Amino acid sequence: MTLVGCQSPRSTEQSIDLGNHYLEFGEWQKAADEFQPVTINSPGLWKGEYGYGVAMSQLGDLVTARRCLETANDHSPGNMEIIEALAEVMYRQGDTGQLFQLLRGAGASLGRTEPYLILGLYAIKLKDNDSAILAFQSAIEVDSGAVRPRTTEPYYQLAMLQFSLGNKAEATRRLRQAYGISAADPRVIQALQMQGVPLDASTALPPGI
């Protein structure tokens, strides 16, 4: 006699895969329902903690989201997906001090531009222009080109901020530095053209602070 309707419980890996599928399509409650048992049965497994944290963040439970994302960050340090999600929760909670500490720490430990760029953009949202400038400058400092190719992003973001503050000369200098890194960046080209800067052999400036 064949039993009908009996299914074996999903494995942890299957639950994580299905939960990630629901996250991809924005089905937050279904994702939470898949990830929650993982966090109970396999506490500290970063993929489960991260997935549940993201789902709960989208569902508005920031306390649970932060707890899970902090656990995920503890078990998978340096994971930018986790860091970005945790930073967003901290921002939504208004915990500016911990937000800045998280991103500065990640930037220093990883030696990468991304945490500093994210920090700069949050600082702009918080109308803390001094912190934004320092964050973008820190991104420039770690972007030495020794480990990976330099990026125009910190120069471009700093230029846009300086324009908004009325510092046209400094903004243009940053754009010319960005042009020296990539003469093909359409944002940089457009911004330079809007300032009437000729694009020729003399346009580019060396990178750095």
mmCIF file with all atom_site columns, C-alpha atoms in Angstrom:
data_model
loop_
_atom_site.group_PDB
_atom_site.id
_atom_site.type_symbol
_atom_site.label_atom_id
_atom_site.label_alt_id
_atom_site.label_comp_id
_atom_site.label_asym_id
_atom_site.label_entity_id
_atom_site.label_seq_id
_atom_site.pdbx_PDB_ins_code
_atom_site.Cartn_x
_atom_site.Cartn_y
_atom_site.Cartn_z
_atom_site.occupancy
_atom_site.B_iso_or_equiv
_atom_site.pdbx_formal_charge
_atom_site.auth_seq_id
_atom_site.auth_comp_id
_atom_site.auth_asym_id
_atom_site.auth_atom_id
_atom_site.pdbx_PDB_model_num
ATOM 1   C CA . MET A 1 1   ? 0.000  0.000  0.000   1.00 0.00 ? 1   MET A CA 1
ATOM 2   C CA . THR A 1 2   ? 1.457  3.338  -1.076  1.00 0.00 ? 2   THR A CA 1
ATOM 3   C CA . LEU A 1 3   ? 1.315  6.246  1.316   1.00 0.00 ? 3   LEU A CA 1
ATOM 4   C CA . VAL A 1 4   ? 0.134  9.447  -0.317  1.00 0.00 ? 4   VAL A CA 1
ATOM 5   C CA . GLY A 1 5   ? 0.909  12.987 0.820   1.00 0.00 ? 5   GLY A CA 1
ATOM 6   C CA . CYS A 1 6   ? 3.970  12.140 2.918   1.00 0.00 ? 6   CYS A CA 1
ATOM 7   C CA . GLN A 1 7   ? 7.013  14.263 2.201   1.00 0.00 ? 7   GLN A CA 1
ATOM 8   C CA . SER A 1 8   ? 10.408 14.150 3.800   1.00 0.00 ? 8   SER A CA 1
ATOM 9   C CA . PRO A 1 9   ? 11.405 17.387 5.501   1.00 0.00 ? 9   PRO A CA 1
ATOM 10  C CA . ARG A 1 10  ? 13.641 19.602 3.413   1.00 0.00 ? 10  ARG A CA 1
ATOM 11  C CA . SER A 1 11  ? 17.331 19.554 4.127   1.00 0.00 ? 11  SER A CA 1
ATOM 12  C CA . THR A 1 12  ? 19.062 22.699 5.351   1.00 0.00 ? 12  THR A CA 1
ATOM 13  C CA . GLU A 1 13  ? 20.583 23.226 1.910   1.00 0.00 ? 13  GLU A CA 1
ATOM 14  C CA . GLN A 1 14  ? 17.206 22.838 0.217   1.00 0.00 ? 14  GLN A CA 1
ATOM 15  C CA . SER A 1 15  ? 15.591 25.319 2.598   1.00 0.00 ? 15  SER A CA 1
ATOM 16  C CA . ILE A 1 16  ? 18.361 27.839 1.972   1.00 0.00 ? 16  ILE A CA 1
ATOM 17  C CA . ASP A 1 17  ? 18.087 27.418 -1.803  1.00 0.00 ? 17  ASP A CA 1
ATOM 18  C CA . LEU A 1 18  ? 14.313 27.849 -1.714  1.00 0.00 ? 18  LEU A CA 1
ATOM 19  C CA . GLY A 1 19  ? 14.593 30.790 0.661   1.00 0.00 ? 19  GLY A CA 1
ATOM 20  C CA . ASN A 1 20  ? 17.066 32.482 -1.663  1.00 0.00 ? 20  ASN A CA 1
ATOM 21  C CA . HIS A 1 21  ? 14.662 31.901 -4.541  1.00 0.00 ? 21  HIS A CA 1
ATOM 22  C CA . TYR A 1 22  ? 11.902 33.677 -2.623  1.00 0.00 ? 22  TYR A CA 1
ATOM 23  C CA . LEU A 1 23  ? 14.276 36.533 -1.736  1.00 0.00 ? 23  LEU A CA 1
ATOM 24  C CA . GLU A 1 24  ? 15.153 36.969 -5.387  1.00 0.00 ? 24  GLU A CA 1
ATOM 25  C CA . PHE A 1 25  ? 11.498 37.435 -6.276  1.00 0.00 ? 25  PHE A CA 1
ATOM 26  C CA . GLY A 1 26  ? 10.615 39.584 -3.271  1.00 0.00 ? 26  GLY A CA 1
ATOM 27  C CA . GLU A 1 27  ? 8.430  37.000 -1.552  1.00 0.00 ? 27  GLU A CA 1
ATOM 28  C CA . TRP A 1 28  ? 9.609  38.009 1.894   1.00 0.00 ? 28  TRP A CA 1
ATOM 29  C CA . GLN A 1 29  ? 7.211  36.016 4.074   1.00 0.00 ? 29  GLN A CA 1
ATOM 30  C CA . LYS A 1 30  ? 7.807  32.804 2.151   1.00 0.00 ? 30  LYS A CA 1
ATOM 31  C CA . ALA A 1 31  ? 11.544 33.419 2.418   1.00 0.00 ? 31  ALA A CA 1
ATOM 32  C CA . ALA A 1 32  ? 11.242 33.973 6.161   1.00 0.00 ? 32  ALA A CA 1
ATOM 33  C CA . ASP A 1 33  ? 9.276  30.746 6.527   1.00 0.00 ? 33  ASP A CA 1
ATOM 34  C CA . GLU A 1 34  ? 12.118 28.839 4.853   1.00 0.00 ? 34  GLU A CA 1
ATOM 35  C CA . PHE A 1 35  ? 14.985 30.498 6.693   1.00 0.00 ? 35  PHE A CA 1
ATOM 36  C CA . GLN A 1 36  ? 13.544 30.556 10.210  1.00 0.00 ? 36  GLN A CA 1
ATOM 37  C CA . PRO A 1 37  ? 13.839 26.774 10.779  1.00 0.00 ? 37  PRO A CA 1
ATOM 38  C CA . VAL A 1 38  ? 17.436 26.962 9.541   1.00 0.00 ? 38  VAL A CA 1
ATOM 39  C CA . THR A 1 39  ? 18.297 29.555 12.186  1.00 0.00 ? 39  THR A CA 1
ATOM 40  C CA . ILE A 1 40  ? 16.701 27.322 14.843  1.00 0.00 ? 40  ILE A CA 1
ATOM 41  C CA . ASN A 1 41  ? 18.182 24.001 13.740  1.00 0.00 ? 41  ASN A CA 1
ATOM 42  C CA . SER A 1 42  ? 21.562 25.328 12.575  1.00 0.00 ? 42  SER A CA 1
ATOM 43  C CA . PRO A 1 43  ? 22.206 28.471 14.620  1.00 0.00 ? 43  PRO A CA 1
ATOM 44  C CA . GLY A 1 44  ? 25.131 30.509 13.382  1.00 0.00 ? 44  GLY A CA 1
ATOM 45  C CA . LEU A 1 45  ? 24.988 29.147 9.830   1.00 0.00 ? 45  LEU A CA 1
ATOM 46  C CA . TRP A 1 46  ? 25.570 32.433 8.067   1.00 0.00 ? 46  TRP A CA 1
ATOM 47  C CA . LYS A 1 47  ? 23.511 31.731 4.952   1.00 0.00 ? 47  LYS A CA 1
ATOM 48  C CA . GLY A 1 48  ? 20.458 30.998 7.067   1.00 0.00 ? 48  GLY A CA 1
ATOM 49  C CA . GLU A 1 49  ? 20.999 33.936 9.409   1.00 0.00 ? 49  GLU A CA 1
ATOM 50  C CA . TYR A 1 50  ? 21.600 36.280 6.481   1.00 0.00 ? 50  TYR A CA 1
ATOM 51  C CA . GLY A 1 51  ? 18.559 35.131 4.538   1.00 0.00 ? 51  GLY A CA 1
ATOM 52  C CA . TYR A 1 52  ? 16.278 35.367 7.553   1.00 0.00 ? 52  TYR A CA 1
ATOM 53  C CA . GLY A 1 53  ? 17.730 38.765 8.431   1.00 0.00 ? 53  GLY A CA 1
ATOM 54  C CA . VAL A 1 54  ? 17.071 40.142 4.959   1.00 0.00 ? 54  VAL A CA 1
ATOM 55  C CA . ALA A 1 55  ? 13.538 38.755 4.911   1.00 0.00 ? 55  ALA A CA 1
ATOM 56  C CA . MET A 1 56  ? 12.707 40.165 8.341   1.00 0.00 ? 56  MET A CA 1
ATOM 57  C CA . SER A 1 57  ? 14.177 43.521 7.389   1.00 0.00 ? 57  SER A CA 1
ATOM 58  C CA . GLN A 1 58  ? 11.836 43.668 4.413   1.00 0.00 ? 58  GLN A CA 1
ATOM 59  C CA . LEU A 1 59  ? 8.937  42.635 6.658   1.00 0.00 ? 59  LEU A CA 1
ATOM 60  C CA . GLY A 1 60  ? 9.740  45.474 9.055   1.00 0.00 ? 60  GLY A CA 1
ATOM 61  C CA . ASP A 1 61  ? 11.074 43.498 12.028  1.00 0.00 ? 61  ASP A CA 1
ATOM 62  C CA . LEU A 1 62  ? 14.345 45.395 12.316  1.00 0.00 ? 62  LEU A CA 1
ATOM 63  C CA . VAL A 1 63  ? 15.254 44.002 15.743  1.00 0.00 ? 63  VAL A CA 1
ATOM 64  C CA . THR A 1 64  ? 15.179 40.400 14.532  1.00 0.00 ? 64  THR A CA 1
ATOM 65  C CA . ALA A 1 65  ? 16.803 41.398 11.254  1.00 0.00 ? 65  ALA A CA 1
ATOM 66  C CA . ARG A 1 66  ? 19.705 43.066 13.013  1.00 0.00 ? 66  ARG A CA 1
ATOM 67  C CA . ARG A 1 67  ? 20.247 40.171 15.399  1.00 0.00 ? 67  ARG A CA 1
ATOM 68  C CA . CYS A 1 68  ? 20.414 37.690 12.539  1.00 0.00 ? 68  CYS A CA 1
ATOM 69  C CA . LEU A 1 69  ? 22.605 39.867 10.342  1.00 0.00 ? 69  LEU A CA 1
ATOM 70  C CA . GLU A 1 70  ? 25.027 40.526 13.191  1.00 0.00 ? 70  GLU A CA 1
ATOM 71  C CA . THR A 1 71  ? 25.241 36.768 13.750  1.00 0.00 ? 71  THR A CA 1
ATOM 72  C CA . ALA A 1 72  ? 25.845 36.226 10.041  1.00 0.00 ? 72  ALA A CA 1
ATOM 73  C CA . ASN A 1 73  ? 28.537 38.907 10.071  1.00 0.00 ? 73  ASN A CA 1
ATOM 74  C CA . ASP A 1 74  ? 30.253 37.234 13.029  1.00 0.00 ? 74  ASP A CA 1
ATOM 75  C CA . HIS A 1 75  ? 30.367 33.908 11.192  1.00 0.00 ? 75  HIS A CA 1
ATOM 76  C CA . SER A 1 76  ? 31.276 35.274 7.751   1.00 0.00 ? 76  SER A CA 1
ATOM 77  C CA . PRO A 1 77  ? 33.343 38.413 8.351   1.00 0.00 ? 77  PRO A CA 1
ATOM 78  C CA . GLY A 1 78  ? 34.147 40.514 5.328   1.00 0.00 ? 78  GLY A CA 1
ATOM 79  C CA . ASN A 1 79  ? 31.078 39.393 3.369   1.00 0.00 ? 79  ASN A CA 1
ATOM 80  C CA . MET A 1 80  ? 29.902 42.567 1.647   1.00 0.00 ? 80  MET A CA 1
ATOM 81  C CA . GLU A 1 81  ? 26.355 41.271 1.124   1.00 0.00 ? 81  GLU A CA 1
ATOM 82  C CA . ILE A 1 82  ? 25.978 40.879 4.869   1.00 0.00 ? 82  ILE A CA 1
ATOM 83  C CA . ILE A 1 83  ? 27.684 44.181 5.630   1.00 0.00 ? 83  ILE A CA 1
ATOM 84  C CA . GLU A 1 84  ? 25.421 46.085 3.224   1.00 0.00 ? 84  GLU A CA 1
ATOM 85  C CA . ALA A 1 85  ? 22.254 44.490 4.608   1.00 0.00 ? 85  ALA A CA 1
ATOM 86  C CA . LEU A 1 86  ? 23.320 45.124 8.207   1.00 0.00 ? 86  LEU A CA 1
ATOM 87  C CA . ALA A 1 87  ? 24.247 48.722 7.414   1.00 0.00 ? 87  ALA A CA 1
ATOM 88  C CA . GLU A 1 88  ? 20.803 49.331 5.929   1.00 0.00 ? 88  GLU A CA 1
ATOM 89  C CA . VAL A 1 89  ? 19.109 47.979 9.060   1.00 0.00 ? 89  VAL A CA 1
ATOM 90  C CA . MET A 1 90  ? 21.275 50.174 11.288  1.00 0.00 ? 90  MET A CA 1
ATOM 91  C CA . TYR A 1 91  ? 20.422 53.180 9.119   1.00 0.00 ? 91  TYR A CA 1
ATOM 92  C CA . ARG A 1 92  ? 16.710 52.454 9.349   1.00 0.00 ? 92  ARG A CA 1
ATOM 93  C CA . GLN A 1 93  ? 17.034 52.103 13.119  1.00 0.00 ? 93  GLN A CA 1
ATOM 94  C CA . GLY A 1 94  ? 18.777 55.459 13.322  1.00 0.00 ? 94  GLY A CA 1
ATOM 95  C CA . ASP A 1 95  ? 21.891 53.908 14.870  1.00 0.00 ? 95  ASP A CA 1
ATOM 96  C CA . THR A 1 96  ? 24.337 56.198 13.107  1.00 0.00 ? 96  THR A CA 1
ATOM 97  C CA . GLY A 1 97  ? 27.237 55.484 15.445  1.00 0.00 ? 97  GLY A CA 1
ATOM 98  C CA . GLN A 1 98  ? 27.174 51.730 14.866  1.00 0.00 ? 98  GLN A CA 1
ATOM 99  C CA . LEU A 1 99  ? 26.525 52.234 11.148  1.00 0.00 ? 99  LEU A CA 1
ATOM 100 C CA . PHE A 1 100 ? 29.647 54.353 10.769  1.00 0.00 ? 100 PHE A CA 1
ATOM 101 C CA . GLN A 1 101 ? 31.695 52.003 12.967  1.00 0.00 ? 101 GLN A CA 1
ATOM 102 C CA . LEU A 1 102 ? 30.627 48.955 10.943  1.00 0.00 ? 102 LEU A CA 1
ATOM 103 C CA . LEU A 1 103 ? 31.535 50.468 7.589   1.00 0.00 ? 103 LEU A CA 1
ATOM 104 C CA . ARG A 1 104 ? 34.764 52.115 8.707   1.00 0.00 ? 104 ARG A CA 1
ATOM 105 C CA . GLY A 1 105 ? 35.861 48.859 10.303  1.00 0.00 ? 105 GLY A CA 1
ATOM 106 C CA . ALA A 1 106 ? 35.023 46.892 7.169   1.00 0.00 ? 106 ALA A CA 1
ATOM 107 C CA . GLY A 1 107 ? 36.869 49.366 4.975   1.00 0.00 ? 107 GLY A CA 1
ATOM 108 C CA . ALA A 1 108 ? 39.970 49.220 7.155   1.00 0.00 ? 108 ALA A CA 1
ATOM 109 C CA . SER A 1 109 ? 40.018 45.441 7.567   1.00 0.00 ? 109 SER A CA 1
ATOM 110 C CA . LEU A 1 110 ? 39.221 44.612 3.944   1.00 0.00 ? 110 LEU A CA 1
ATOM 111 C CA . GLY A 1 111 ? 41.257 47.398 2.366   1.00 0.00 ? 111 GLY A CA 1
ATOM 112 C CA . ARG A 1 112 ? 38.494 47.885 -0.208  1.00 0.00 ? 112 ARG A CA 1
ATOM 113 C CA . THR A 1 113 ? 36.615 50.886 -1.510  1.00 0.00 ? 113 THR A CA 1
ATOM 114 C CA . GLU A 1 114 ? 33.086 49.501 -1.203  1.00 0.00 ? 114 GLU A CA 1
ATOM 115 C CA . PRO A 1 115 ? 32.507 49.988 2.547   1.00 0.00 ? 115 PRO A CA 1
ATOM 116 C CA . TYR A 1 116 ? 33.800 53.553 2.394   1.00 0.00 ? 116 TYR A CA 1
ATOM 117 C CA . LEU A 1 117 ? 31.648 54.353 -0.637  1.00 0.00 ? 117 LEU A CA 1
ATOM 118 C CA . ILE A 1 118 ? 28.564 53.002 1.118   1.00 0.00 ? 118 ILE A CA 1
ATOM 119 C CA . LEU A 1 119 ? 29.491 55.007 4.208   1.00 0.00 ? 119 LEU A CA 1
ATOM 120 C CA . GLY A 1 120 ? 29.855 58.171 2.148   1.00 0.00 ? 120 GLY A CA 1
ATOM 121 C CA . LEU A 1 121 ? 26.430 57.752 0.585   1.00 0.00 ? 121 LEU A CA 1
ATOM 122 C CA . TYR A 1 122 ? 24.804 57.157 3.973   1.00 0.00 ? 122 TYR A CA 1
ATOM 123 C CA . ALA A 1 123 ? 26.587 60.215 5.367   1.00 0.00 ? 123 ALA A CA 1
ATOM 124 C CA . ILE A 1 124 ? 25.123 62.303 2.543   1.00 0.00 ? 124 ILE A CA 1
ATOM 125 C CA . LYS A 1 125 ? 21.646 60.991 3.382   1.00 0.00 ? 125 LYS A CA 1
ATOM 126 C CA . LEU A 1 126 ? 22.296 61.979 6.991   1.00 0.00 ? 126 LEU A CA 1
ATOM 127 C CA . LYS A 1 127 ? 23.475 65.446 5.860   1.00 0.00 ? 127 LYS A CA 1
ATOM 128 C CA . ASP A 1 128 ? 26.892 64.798 7.399   1.00 0.00 ? 128 ASP A CA 1
ATOM 129 C CA . ASN A 1 129 ? 29.002 66.161 4.569   1.00 0.00 ? 129 ASN A CA 1
ATOM 130 C CA . ASP A 1 130 ? 32.261 66.147 6.531   1.00 0.00 ? 130 ASP A CA 1
ATOM 131 C CA . SER A 1 131 ? 31.944 62.416 7.200   1.00 0.00 ? 131 SER A CA 1
ATOM 132 C CA . ALA A 1 132 ? 31.021 61.840 3.559   1.00 0.00 ? 132 ALA A CA 1
ATOM 133 C CA . ILE A 1 133 ? 34.142 63.647 2.360   1.00 0.00 ? 133 ILE A CA 1
ATOM 134 C CA . LEU A 1 134 ? 36.331 61.656 4.751   1.00 0.00 ? 134 LEU A CA 1
ATOM 135 C CA . ALA A 1 135 ? 34.703 58.401 3.634   1.00 0.00 ? 135 ALA A CA 1
ATOM 136 C CA . PHE A 1 136 ? 35.292 59.078 -0.059  1.00 0.00 ? 136 PHE A CA 1
ATOM 137 C CA . GLN A 1 137 ? 38.865 60.156 0.681   1.00 0.00 ? 137 GLN A CA 1
ATOM 138 C CA . SER A 1 138 ? 39.400 56.906 2.576   1.00 0.00 ? 138 SER A CA 1
ATOM 139 C CA . ALA A 1 139 ? 38.098 55.006 -0.454  1.00 0.00 ? 139 ALA A CA 1
ATOM 140 C CA . ILE A 1 140 ? 40.653 56.825 -2.598  1.00 0.00 ? 140 ILE A CA 1
ATOM 141 C CA . GLU A 1 141 ? 43.441 55.964 -0.146  1.00 0.00 ? 141 GLU A CA 1
ATOM 142 C CA . VAL A 1 142 ? 42.758 52.217 -0.220  1.00 0.00 ? 142 VAL A CA 1
ATOM 143 C CA . ASP A 1 143 ? 42.246 52.226 -4.006  1.00 0.00 ? 143 ASP A CA 1
ATOM 144 C CA . SER A 1 144 ? 45.947 51.926 -4.763  1.00 0.00 ? 144 SER A CA 1
ATOM 145 C CA . GLY A 1 145 ? 45.611 49.721 -7.824  1.00 0.00 ? 145 GLY A CA 1
ATOM 146 C CA . ALA A 1 146 ? 48.020 47.186 -6.327  1.00 0.00 ? 146 ALA A CA 1
ATOM 147 C CA . VAL A 1 147 ? 45.458 44.444 -5.700  1.00 0.00 ? 147 VAL A CA 1
ATOM 148 C CA . ARG A 1 148 ? 42.702 45.319 -8.178  1.00 0.00 ? 148 ARG A CA 1
ATOM 149 C CA . PRO A 1 149 ? 42.293 47.983 -10.883 1.00 0.00 ? 149 PRO A CA 1
ATOM 150 C CA . ARG A 1 150 ? 41.501 51.464 -9.660  1.00 0.00 ? 150 ARG A CA 1
ATOM 151 C CA . THR A 1 151 ? 37.905 52.646 -9.901  1.00 0.00 ? 151 THR A CA 1
ATOM 152 C CA . THR A 1 152 ? 36.523 56.069 -10.768 1.00 0.00 ? 152 THR A CA 1
ATOM 153 C CA . GLU A 1 153 ? 33.718 55.732 -8.226  1.00 0.00 ? 153 GLU A CA 1
ATOM 154 C CA . PRO A 1 154 ? 35.216 57.483 -5.161  1.00 0.00 ? 154 PRO A CA 1
ATOM 155 C CA . TYR A 1 155 ? 36.477 60.350 -7.303  1.00 0.00 ? 155 TYR A CA 1
ATOM 156 C CA . TYR A 1 156 ? 33.145 60.741 -9.060  1.00 0.00 ? 156 TYR A CA 1
ATOM 157 C CA . GLN A 1 157 ? 31.112 60.612 -5.844  1.00 0.00 ? 157 GLN A CA 1
ATOM 158 C CA . LEU A 1 158 ? 33.446 63.093 -4.158  1.00 0.00 ? 158 LEU A CA 1
ATOM 159 C CA . ALA A 1 159 ? 33.197 65.383 -7.183  1.00 0.00 ? 159 ALA A CA 1
ATOM 160 C CA . MET A 1 160 ? 29.399 65.330 -7.083  1.00 0.00 ? 160 MET A CA 1
ATOM 161 C CA . LEU A 1 161 ? 29.454 66.134 -3.366  1.00 0.00 ? 161 LEU A CA 1
ATOM 162 C CA . GLN A 1 162 ? 31.885 68.999 -3.870  1.00 0.00 ? 162 GLN A CA 1
ATOM 163 C CA . PHE A 1 163 ? 29.701 70.410 -6.643  1.00 0.00 ? 163 PHE A CA 1
ATOM 164 C CA . SER A 1 164 ? 26.712 70.321 -4.282  1.00 0.00 ? 164 SER A CA 1
ATOM 165 C CA . LEU A 1 165 ? 28.772 72.257 -1.731  1.00 0.00 ? 165 LEU A CA 1
ATOM 166 C CA . GLY A 1 166 ? 29.756 74.875 -4.293  1.00 0.00 ? 166 GLY A CA 1
ATOM 167 C CA . ASN A 1 167 ? 33.400 73.777 -4.500  1.00 0.00 ? 167 ASN A CA 1
ATOM 168 C CA . LYS A 1 168 ? 33.641 73.772 -8.291  1.00 0.00 ? 168 LYS A CA 1
ATOM 169 C CA . ALA A 1 169 ? 37.439 73.794 -8.559  1.00 0.00 ? 169 ALA A CA 1
ATOM 170 C CA . GLU A 1 170 ? 37.881 70.825 -6.210  1.00 0.00 ? 170 GLU A CA 1
ATOM 171 C CA . ALA A 1 171 ? 35.035 68.951 -7.893  1.00 0.00 ? 171 ALA A CA 1
ATOM 172 C CA . THR A 1 172 ? 36.605 69.465 -11.309 1.00 0.00 ? 172 THR A CA 1
ATOM 173 C CA . ARG A 1 173 ? 39.972 68.265 -10.006 1.00 0.00 ? 173 ARG A CA 1
ATOM 174 C CA . ARG A 1 174 ? 38.377 65.045 -8.809  1.00 0.00 ? 174 ARG A CA 1
ATOM 175 C CA . LEU A 1 175 ? 36.692 64.543 -12.171 1.00 0.00 ? 175 LEU A CA 1
ATOM 176 C CA . ARG A 1 176 ? 40.011 64.987 -13.956 1.00 0.00 ? 176 ARG A CA 1
ATOM 177 C CA . GLN A 1 177 ? 41.533 62.376 -11.666 1.00 0.00 ? 177 GLN A CA 1
ATOM 178 C CA . ALA A 1 178 ? 38.655 60.041 -12.487 1.00 0.00 ? 178 ALA A CA 1
ATOM 179 C CA . TYR A 1 179 ? 39.243 60.699 -16.185 1.00 0.00 ? 179 TYR A CA 1
ATOM 180 C CA . GLY A 1 180 ? 42.858 59.643 -15.703 1.00 0.00 ? 180 GLY A CA 1
ATOM 181 C CA . ILE A 1 181 ? 41.671 56.308 -14.328 1.00 0.00 ? 181 ILE A CA 1
ATOM 182 C CA . SER A 1 182 ? 39.105 55.718 -17.055 1.00 0.00 ? 182 SER A CA 1
ATOM 183 C CA . ALA A 1 183 ? 38.673 58.019 -20.020 1.00 0.00 ? 183 ALA A CA 1
ATOM 184 C CA . ALA A 1 184 ? 35.673 55.897 -21.029 1.00 0.00 ? 184 ALA A CA 1
ATOM 185 C CA . ASP A 1 185 ? 33.447 56.508 -17.977 1.00 0.00 ? 185 ASP A CA 1
ATOM 186 C CA . PRO A 1 186 ? 30.384 58.234 -19.488 1.00 0.00 ? 186 PRO A CA 1
ATOM 187 C CA . ARG A 1 187 ? 29.428 59.934 -16.215 1.00 0.00 ? 187 ARG A CA 1
ATOM 188 C CA . VAL A 1 188 ? 32.866 61.494 -15.896 1.00 0.00 ? 188 VAL A CA 1
ATOM 189 C CA . ILE A 1 189 ? 32.932 62.568 -19.536 1.00 0.00 ? 189 ILE A CA 1
ATOM 190 C CA . GLN A 1 190 ? 29.503 64.188 -19.284 1.00 0.00 ? 190 GLN A CA 1
ATOM 191 C CA . ALA A 1 191 ? 30.359 65.996 -16.044 1.00 0.00 ? 191 ALA A CA 1
ATOM 192 C CA . LEU A 1 192 ? 33.616 67.352 -17.474 1.00 0.00 ? 192 LEU A CA 1
ATOM 193 C CA . GLN A 1 193 ? 31.887 68.510 -20.634 1.00 0.00 ? 193 GLN A CA 1
ATOM 194 C CA . MET A 1 194 ? 29.242 70.296 -18.569 1.00 0.00 ? 194 MET A CA 1
ATOM 195 C CA . GLN A 1 195 ? 32.072 72.214 -16.882 1.00 0.00 ? 195 GLN A CA 1
ATOM 196 C CA . GLY A 1 196 ? 33.587 73.114 -20.233 1.00 0.00 ? 196 GLY A CA 1
ATOM 197 C CA . VAL A 1 197 ? 36.730 71.076 -19.642 1.00 0.00 ? 197 VAL A CA 1
ATOM 198 C CA . PRO A 1 198 ? 38.362 70.035 -22.938 1.00 0.00 ? 198 PRO A CA 1
ATOM 199 C CA . LEU A 1 199 ? 38.966 66.312 -23.272 1.00 0.00 ? 199 LEU A CA 1
ATOM 200 C CA . ASP A 1 200 ? 42.511 65.959 -24.533 1.00 0.00 ? 200 ASP A CA 1
ATOM 201 C CA . ALA A 1 201 ? 45.937 64.757 -23.463 1.00 0.00 ? 201 ALA A CA 1
ATOM 202 C CA . SER A 1 202 ? 46.084 67.376 -20.696 1.00 0.00 ? 202 SER A CA 1
ATOM 203 C CA . THR A 1 203 ? 42.750 66.485 -19.072 1.00 0.00 ? 203 THR A CA 1
ATOM 204 C CA . ALA A 1 204 ? 43.838 63.607 -16.859 1.00 0.00 ? 204 ALA A CA 1
ATOM 205 C CA . LEU A 1 205 ? 45.347 64.184 -13.439 1.00 0.00 ? 205 LEU A CA 1
ATOM 206 C CA . PRO A 1 206 ? 47.174 61.534 -11.375 1.00 0.00 ? 206 PRO A CA 1
ATOM 207 C CA . PRO A 1 207 ? 45.116 59.664 -8.769  1.00 0.00 ? 207 PRO A CA 1
ATOM 208 C CA . GLY A 1 208 ? 45.403 60.122 -5.028  1.00 0.00 ? 208 GLY A CA 1
ATOM 209 C CA . ILE A 1 209 ? 44.331 62.416 -2.237  1.00 0.00 ? 209 ILE A CA 1
#
